[in-house]
Amino acid sequence: MSLLDALNEPQRQAVMATDGPLLILAGAGSGKTRVLTHRTAYLIEECGVNPYNIMAITFTNKAAREMKERVGKLLSREEAKGLSVSTFHTFGLNLLRLELKHTPLKNNFSILDADDCKRILMDLMHRDNLSGAES
């Protein structure tokens, strides 16, 4: 069974559009993840793109796991070796770790969310006995 057999015509066109980047705008349940995973497999299997040259980024950990799983069903482990699928945040964190020597960060840096920041500020305000520390 071909990678394209399970796709409708617009999906097939998106998978086969290999000249440069592609923006896919579609509603929920329309097959965006199917298109992205099949496009990834198509680029590797049919176009000979090295998986190390493909970066698939999504917004949630759940979506990234699902994409990895779906691509894993379309390609062998060897074919998919080197493929990177992650969230935007994980990609950024990994890039920071990779390029740490070019930043002022130390190797034990932490990333703080809004609640972490508020808690640290409150602790500092209490420590320094500043007004408004109860807020």
Short mmCIF file of N, CA and C in Angstrom, two decimals:
data_model
loop_
_atom_site.label_atom_id
_atom_site.label_comp_id
_atom_site.label_asym_id
_atom_site.label_seq_id
_atom_site.Cartn_x
_atom_site.Cartn_y
_atom_site.Cartn_z
N MET A 1 0.84 -1.19 0.00
CA MET A 1 0.00 0.00 0.00
C MET A 1 0.88 1.25 0.00
N SER A 2 0.61 2.17 -0.89
CA SER A 2 1.37 3.40 -1.01
C SER A 2 1.02 4.37 0.12
N LEU A 3 1.96 5.23 0.44
CA LEU A 3 1.71 6.28 1.44
C LEU A 3 0.54 7.18 1.03
N LEU A 4 0.30 7.29 -0.25
CA LEU A 4 -0.72 8.21 -0.76
C LEU A 4 -2.11 7.59 -0.82
N ASP A 5 -2.20 6.28 -0.76
CA ASP A 5 -3.49 5.60 -0.92
C ASP A 5 -4.52 5.98 0.15
N ALA A 6 -4.08 6.26 1.36
CA ALA A 6 -5.00 6.54 2.46
C ALA A 6 -5.42 8.02 2.53
N LEU A 7 -5.00 8.82 1.53
CA LEU A 7 -5.25 10.25 1.58
C LEU A 7 -6.28 10.68 0.54
N ASN A 8 -7.04 11.73 0.87
CA ASN A 8 -7.92 12.31 -0.15
C ASN A 8 -7.07 13.22 -1.04
N GLU A 9 -7.67 13.77 -2.08
CA GLU A 9 -6.90 14.52 -3.08
C GLU A 9 -6.19 15.75 -2.51
N PRO A 10 -6.85 16.62 -1.72
CA PRO A 10 -6.13 17.77 -1.16
C PRO A 10 -4.98 17.33 -0.24
N GLN A 11 -5.20 16.28 0.53
CA GLN A 11 -4.14 15.77 1.41
C GLN A 11 -2.97 15.26 0.56
N ARG A 12 -3.28 14.52 -0.49
CA ARG A 12 -2.25 13.97 -1.38
C ARG A 12 -1.43 15.10 -2.00
N GLN A 13 -2.11 16.17 -2.42
CA GLN A 13 -1.39 17.31 -3.01
C GLN A 13 -0.44 17.95 -1.99
N ALA A 14 -0.90 18.06 -0.75
CA ALA A 14 -0.06 18.66 0.30
C ALA A 14 1.16 17.77 0.59
N VAL A 15 0.96 16.47 0.62
CA VAL A 15 2.07 15.55 0.88
C VAL A 15 3.11 15.62 -0.24
N MET A 16 2.63 15.74 -1.47
CA MET A 16 3.53 15.70 -2.62
C MET A 16 4.13 17.06 -2.98
N ALA A 17 3.69 18.13 -2.32
CA ALA A 17 4.25 19.47 -2.58
C ALA A 17 5.58 19.57 -1.85
N THR A 18 6.66 19.31 -2.56
CA THR A 18 7.96 19.20 -1.91
C THR A 18 8.91 20.35 -2.22
N ASP A 19 8.46 21.33 -2.98
CA ASP A 19 9.32 22.46 -3.30
C ASP A 19 9.18 23.55 -2.25
N GLY A 20 9.94 23.45 -1.18
CA GLY A 20 9.92 24.46 -0.13
C GLY A 20 8.90 24.17 0.95
N PRO A 21 8.75 25.14 1.86
CA PRO A 21 7.83 24.97 2.99
C PRO A 21 6.38 24.95 2.54
N LEU A 22 5.54 24.43 3.41
CA LEU A 22 4.12 24.33 3.11
C LEU A 22 3.33 24.71 4.36
N LEU A 23 2.36 25.58 4.21
CA LEU A 23 1.47 25.97 5.29
C LEU A 23 0.17 25.21 5.11
N ILE A 24 -0.23 24.51 6.17
CA ILE A 24 -1.49 23.76 6.13
C ILE A 24 -2.46 24.42 7.11
N LEU A 25 -3.53 24.98 6.60
CA LEU A 25 -4.57 25.58 7.42
C LEU A 25 -5.83 24.74 7.26
N ALA A 26 -6.27 24.15 8.35
CA ALA A 26 -7.45 23.30 8.29
C ALA A 26 -8.04 23.17 9.68
N GLY A 27 -9.31 22.85 9.73
CA GLY A 27 -10.01 22.73 11.00
C GLY A 27 -9.71 21.43 11.71
N ALA A 28 -10.24 21.33 12.92
CA ALA A 28 -10.06 20.13 13.73
C ALA A 28 -10.65 18.91 13.03
N GLY A 29 -9.92 17.81 13.09
CA GLY A 29 -10.41 16.56 12.53
C GLY A 29 -10.32 16.46 11.02
N SER A 30 -9.61 17.39 10.40
CA SER A 30 -9.55 17.40 8.93
C SER A 30 -8.38 16.59 8.36
N GLY A 31 -7.51 16.09 9.23
CA GLY A 31 -6.40 15.27 8.77
C GLY A 31 -5.06 15.97 8.70
N LYS A 32 -4.89 17.06 9.45
CA LYS A 32 -3.60 17.78 9.42
C LYS A 32 -2.45 16.89 9.87
N THR A 33 -2.64 16.17 10.97
CA THR A 33 -1.57 15.30 11.48
C THR A 33 -1.29 14.19 10.50
N ARG A 34 -2.32 13.67 9.88
CA ARG A 34 -2.13 12.63 8.85
C ARG A 34 -1.27 13.17 7.71
N VAL A 35 -1.59 14.39 7.26
CA VAL A 35 -0.82 14.99 6.17
C VAL A 35 0.63 15.19 6.60
N LEU A 36 0.85 15.74 7.77
CA LEU A 36 2.22 15.99 8.23
C LEU A 36 3.03 14.71 8.37
N THR A 37 2.42 13.67 8.93
CA THR A 37 3.16 12.42 9.11
C THR A 37 3.41 11.74 7.78
N HIS A 38 2.42 11.75 6.89
CA HIS A 38 2.62 11.15 5.58
C HIS A 38 3.62 11.97 4.75
N ARG A 39 3.58 13.27 4.89
CA ARG A 39 4.54 14.12 4.18
C ARG A 39 5.96 13.81 4.65
N THR A 40 6.13 13.66 5.95
CA THR A 40 7.44 13.31 6.50
C THR A 40 7.93 11.99 5.93
N ALA A 41 7.06 10.98 5.97
CA ALA A 41 7.42 9.67 5.43
C ALA A 41 7.70 9.75 3.93
N TYR A 42 6.91 10.53 3.21
CA TYR A 42 7.08 10.69 1.76
C TYR A 42 8.43 11.33 1.45
N LEU A 43 8.78 12.38 2.20
CA LEU A 43 10.06 13.05 1.98
C LEU A 43 11.23 12.08 2.18
N ILE A 44 11.11 11.22 3.18
CA ILE A 44 12.19 10.27 3.47
C ILE A 44 12.21 9.13 2.46
N GLU A 45 11.05 8.50 2.26
CA GLU A 45 10.98 7.31 1.40
C GLU A 45 11.07 7.62 -0.09
N GLU A 46 10.32 8.59 -0.54
CA GLU A 46 10.19 8.85 -1.97
C GLU A 46 11.15 9.90 -2.51
N CYS A 47 11.54 10.85 -1.65
CA CYS A 47 12.39 11.94 -2.11
C CYS A 47 13.83 11.81 -1.64
N GLY A 48 14.09 10.84 -0.78
CA GLY A 48 15.45 10.60 -0.31
C GLY A 48 15.99 11.63 0.66
N VAL A 49 15.10 12.37 1.33
CA VAL A 49 15.55 13.36 2.31
C VAL A 49 16.06 12.64 3.55
N ASN A 50 17.20 13.05 4.02
CA ASN A 50 17.78 12.47 5.23
C ASN A 50 16.92 12.90 6.43
N PRO A 51 16.49 11.95 7.28
CA PRO A 51 15.66 12.31 8.44
C PRO A 51 16.31 13.35 9.35
N TYR A 52 17.64 13.40 9.38
CA TYR A 52 18.34 14.41 10.19
C TYR A 52 18.05 15.83 9.69
N ASN A 53 17.56 15.96 8.47
CA ASN A 53 17.26 17.27 7.90
C ASN A 53 15.80 17.66 8.03
N ILE A 54 15.04 16.89 8.80
CA ILE A 54 13.62 17.18 8.99
C ILE A 54 13.36 17.52 10.45
N MET A 55 12.68 18.63 10.67
CA MET A 55 12.30 19.04 12.02
C MET A 55 10.80 19.28 12.02
N ALA A 56 10.07 18.46 12.76
CA ALA A 56 8.63 18.64 12.88
C ALA A 56 8.35 19.22 14.27
N ILE A 57 7.73 20.38 14.29
CA ILE A 57 7.46 21.06 15.56
C ILE A 57 5.97 21.27 15.71
N THR A 58 5.47 20.96 16.91
CA THR A 58 4.07 21.15 17.22
C THR A 58 3.98 21.85 18.57
N PHE A 59 2.75 22.09 19.04
CA PHE A 59 2.60 22.90 20.25
C PHE A 59 2.44 22.11 21.54
N THR A 60 2.00 20.87 21.47
CA THR A 60 1.78 20.12 22.71
C THR A 60 2.59 18.84 22.72
N ASN A 61 2.94 18.38 23.92
CA ASN A 61 3.66 17.12 24.07
C ASN A 61 2.82 15.97 23.53
N LYS A 62 1.52 16.02 23.74
CA LYS A 62 0.63 14.97 23.25
C LYS A 62 0.69 14.88 21.72
N ALA A 63 0.64 16.02 21.06
CA ALA A 63 0.69 16.04 19.60
C ALA A 63 2.04 15.55 19.09
N ALA A 64 3.12 15.92 19.77
CA ALA A 64 4.45 15.47 19.37
C ALA A 64 4.57 13.95 19.51
N ARG A 65 4.08 13.41 20.62
CA ARG A 65 4.11 11.95 20.82
C ARG A 65 3.29 11.24 19.74
N GLU A 66 2.12 11.80 19.45
CA GLU A 66 1.25 11.20 18.42
C GLU A 66 1.92 11.23 17.05
N MET A 67 2.55 12.34 16.72
CA MET A 67 3.23 12.44 15.43
C MET A 67 4.37 11.43 15.34
N LYS A 68 5.16 11.30 16.40
CA LYS A 68 6.27 10.34 16.41
C LYS A 68 5.73 8.92 16.22
N GLU A 69 4.65 8.62 16.93
CA GLU A 69 4.05 7.29 16.85
C GLU A 69 3.54 7.00 15.44
N ARG A 70 2.86 7.97 14.85
CA ARG A 70 2.31 7.76 13.50
C ARG A 70 3.41 7.62 12.44
N VAL A 71 4.45 8.43 12.55
CA VAL A 71 5.56 8.31 11.60
C VAL A 71 6.24 6.95 11.80
N GLY A 72 6.33 6.51 13.05
CA GLY A 72 6.92 5.21 13.35
C GLY A 72 6.16 4.05 12.72
N LYS A 73 4.87 4.23 12.49
CA LYS A 73 4.07 3.19 11.84
C LYS A 73 4.24 3.22 10.32
N LEU A 74 4.65 4.36 9.79
CA LEU A 74 4.82 4.50 8.34
C LEU A 74 6.23 4.14 7.87
N LEU A 75 7.21 4.28 8.76
CA LEU A 75 8.60 4.04 8.41
C LEU A 75 9.20 2.99 9.33
N SER A 76 10.26 2.36 8.88
CA SER A 76 10.99 1.45 9.76
C SER A 76 11.79 2.28 10.75
N ARG A 77 12.26 1.65 11.79
CA ARG A 77 13.07 2.34 12.80
C ARG A 77 14.32 2.94 12.14
N GLU A 78 14.92 2.18 11.24
CA GLU A 78 16.13 2.64 10.56
C GLU A 78 15.83 3.85 9.67
N GLU A 79 14.71 3.83 8.95
CA GLU A 79 14.35 4.95 8.07
C GLU A 79 14.10 6.23 8.87
N ALA A 80 13.52 6.09 10.07
CA ALA A 80 13.16 7.25 10.87
C ALA A 80 14.30 7.74 11.77
N LYS A 81 15.40 7.01 11.79
CA LYS A 81 16.52 7.37 12.67
C LYS A 81 17.01 8.78 12.37
N GLY A 82 17.03 9.61 13.39
CA GLY A 82 17.50 10.98 13.25
C GLY A 82 16.40 12.01 13.08
N LEU A 83 15.17 11.54 12.85
CA LEU A 83 14.04 12.45 12.69
C LEU A 83 13.75 13.14 14.02
N SER A 84 13.51 14.43 13.97
CA SER A 84 13.24 15.19 15.18
C SER A 84 11.80 15.69 15.17
N VAL A 85 11.02 15.25 16.17
CA VAL A 85 9.65 15.70 16.35
C VAL A 85 9.53 16.16 17.81
N SER A 86 9.16 17.41 18.01
CA SER A 86 9.08 17.92 19.38
C SER A 86 8.15 19.12 19.44
N THR A 87 7.99 19.63 20.64
CA THR A 87 7.26 20.88 20.80
C THR A 87 8.22 22.03 20.55
N PHE A 88 7.66 23.19 20.32
CA PHE A 88 8.48 24.39 20.13
C PHE A 88 9.35 24.63 21.36
N HIS A 89 8.77 24.44 22.55
CA HIS A 89 9.49 24.69 23.80
C HIS A 89 10.63 23.69 23.99
N THR A 90 10.38 22.41 23.70
CA THR A 90 11.43 21.41 23.83
C THR A 90 12.55 21.67 22.84
N PHE A 91 12.19 22.04 21.62
CA PHE A 91 13.20 22.37 20.62
C PHE A 91 14.08 23.53 21.12
N GLY A 92 13.45 24.58 21.65
CA GLY A 92 14.19 25.73 22.16
C GLY A 92 15.12 25.35 23.30
N LEU A 93 14.63 24.53 24.21
CA LEU A 93 15.43 24.08 25.35
C LEU A 93 16.63 23.26 24.86
N ASN A 94 16.40 22.34 23.94
CA ASN A 94 17.49 21.52 23.41
C ASN A 94 18.51 22.37 22.67
N LEU A 95 18.03 23.37 21.95
CA LEU A 95 18.94 24.28 21.24
C LEU A 95 19.79 25.06 22.24
N LEU A 96 19.17 25.55 23.31
CA LEU A 96 19.94 26.25 24.35
C LEU A 96 21.01 25.35 24.94
N ARG A 97 20.65 24.10 25.24
CA ARG A 97 21.62 23.17 25.81
C ARG A 97 22.76 22.89 24.83
N LEU A 98 22.42 22.75 23.57
CA LEU A 98 23.42 22.47 22.53
C LEU A 98 24.38 23.64 22.35
N GLU A 99 23.86 24.85 22.43
CA GLU A 99 24.65 26.05 22.18
C GLU A 99 24.98 26.82 23.46
N LEU A 100 24.96 26.14 24.58
CA LEU A 100 25.16 26.77 25.88
C LEU A 100 26.44 27.59 25.95
N LYS A 101 27.49 27.10 25.31
CA LYS A 101 28.78 27.80 25.37
C LYS A 101 28.72 29.19 24.75
N HIS A 102 27.71 29.45 23.94
CA HIS A 102 27.57 30.75 23.28
C HIS A 102 26.60 31.67 24.03
N THR A 103 26.19 31.26 25.21
CA THR A 103 25.26 32.07 26.01
C THR A 103 25.89 32.39 27.36
N PRO A 104 25.32 33.33 28.08
CA PRO A 104 25.83 33.62 29.43
C PRO A 104 25.29 32.64 30.48
N LEU A 105 24.52 31.65 30.05
CA LEU A 105 23.93 30.70 31.00
C LEU A 105 24.95 29.69 31.52
N LYS A 106 24.69 29.20 32.74
CA LYS A 106 25.51 28.12 33.29
C LYS A 106 24.84 26.80 32.91
N ASN A 107 25.58 25.70 32.98
CA ASN A 107 25.03 24.42 32.53
C ASN A 107 23.92 23.88 33.41
N ASN A 108 23.70 24.46 34.57
CA ASN A 108 22.62 24.00 35.45
C ASN A 108 21.46 25.01 35.47
N PHE A 109 21.27 25.73 34.35
CA PHE A 109 20.21 26.74 34.29
C PHE A 109 18.83 26.10 34.45
N SER A 110 17.87 26.90 34.88
CA SER A 110 16.49 26.47 35.03
C SER A 110 15.58 27.39 34.24
N ILE A 111 14.50 26.84 33.77
CA ILE A 111 13.49 27.64 33.09
C ILE A 111 12.32 27.77 34.05
N LEU A 112 11.90 29.00 34.26
CA LEU A 112 10.85 29.28 35.23
C LEU A 112 9.56 29.67 34.53
N ASP A 113 8.44 29.19 35.06
CA ASP A 113 7.16 29.64 34.54
C ASP A 113 6.69 30.82 35.39
N ALA A 114 5.53 31.36 35.08
CA ALA A 114 5.02 32.57 35.76
C ALA A 114 4.85 32.32 37.26
N ASP A 115 4.35 31.14 37.65
CA ASP A 115 4.17 30.84 39.07
C ASP A 115 5.51 30.78 39.80
N ASP A 116 6.51 30.18 39.16
CA ASP A 116 7.85 30.14 39.76
C ASP A 116 8.38 31.54 39.99
N CYS A 117 8.22 32.41 39.01
CA CYS A 117 8.70 33.79 39.12
C CYS A 117 8.00 34.53 40.26
N LYS A 118 6.70 34.37 40.33
CA LYS A 118 5.94 35.04 41.39
C LYS A 118 6.38 34.55 42.77
N ARG A 119 6.58 33.24 42.91
CA ARG A 119 7.00 32.68 44.19
C ARG A 119 8.39 33.22 44.58
N ILE A 120 9.31 33.31 43.64
CA ILE A 120 10.64 33.84 43.94
C ILE A 120 10.56 35.31 44.35
N LEU A 121 9.76 36.08 43.62
CA LEU A 121 9.61 37.50 43.98
C LEU A 121 9.00 37.67 45.36
N MET A 122 7.99 36.85 45.67
CA MET A 122 7.37 36.93 47.00
C MET A 122 8.39 36.57 48.09
N ASP A 123 9.18 35.54 47.85
CA ASP A 123 10.21 35.14 48.82
C ASP A 123 11.22 36.27 49.04
N LEU A 124 11.63 36.90 47.96
CA LEU A 124 12.58 38.01 48.07
C LEU A 124 11.97 39.20 48.81
N MET A 125 10.70 39.48 48.53
CA MET A 125 10.03 40.59 49.21
C MET A 125 9.90 40.30 50.70
N HIS A 126 9.56 39.06 51.05
CA HIS A 126 9.47 38.70 52.46
C HIS A 126 10.84 38.79 53.12
N ARG A 127 11.84 38.28 52.43
CA ARG A 127 13.20 38.30 52.97
C ARG A 127 13.67 39.72 53.23
N ASP A 128 13.38 40.61 52.31
CA ASP A 128 13.83 41.99 52.43
C ASP A 128 12.82 42.87 53.15
N ASN A 129 11.73 42.24 53.65
CA ASN A 129 10.73 42.95 54.45
C ASN A 129 10.13 44.13 53.70
N LEU A 130 9.78 43.89 52.42
CA LEU A 130 9.19 44.95 51.61
C LEU A 130 7.67 44.91 51.72
N SER A 131 7.05 46.07 51.60
CA SER A 131 5.59 46.12 51.67
C SER A 131 4.99 45.49 50.43
N GLY A 132 3.81 44.96 50.56
CA GLY A 132 3.10 44.35 49.43
C GLY A 132 3.44 42.88 49.26
N ALA A 133 4.19 42.30 50.17
CA ALA A 133 4.62 40.91 50.05
C ALA A 133 3.49 39.93 50.24
N GLU A 134 2.34 40.39 50.70
CA GLU A 134 1.21 39.48 50.92
C GLU A 134 0.44 39.22 49.64
N SER A 135 0.60 40.05 48.61
CA SER A 135 -0.18 39.95 47.38
C SER A 135 0.14 38.72 46.60
#
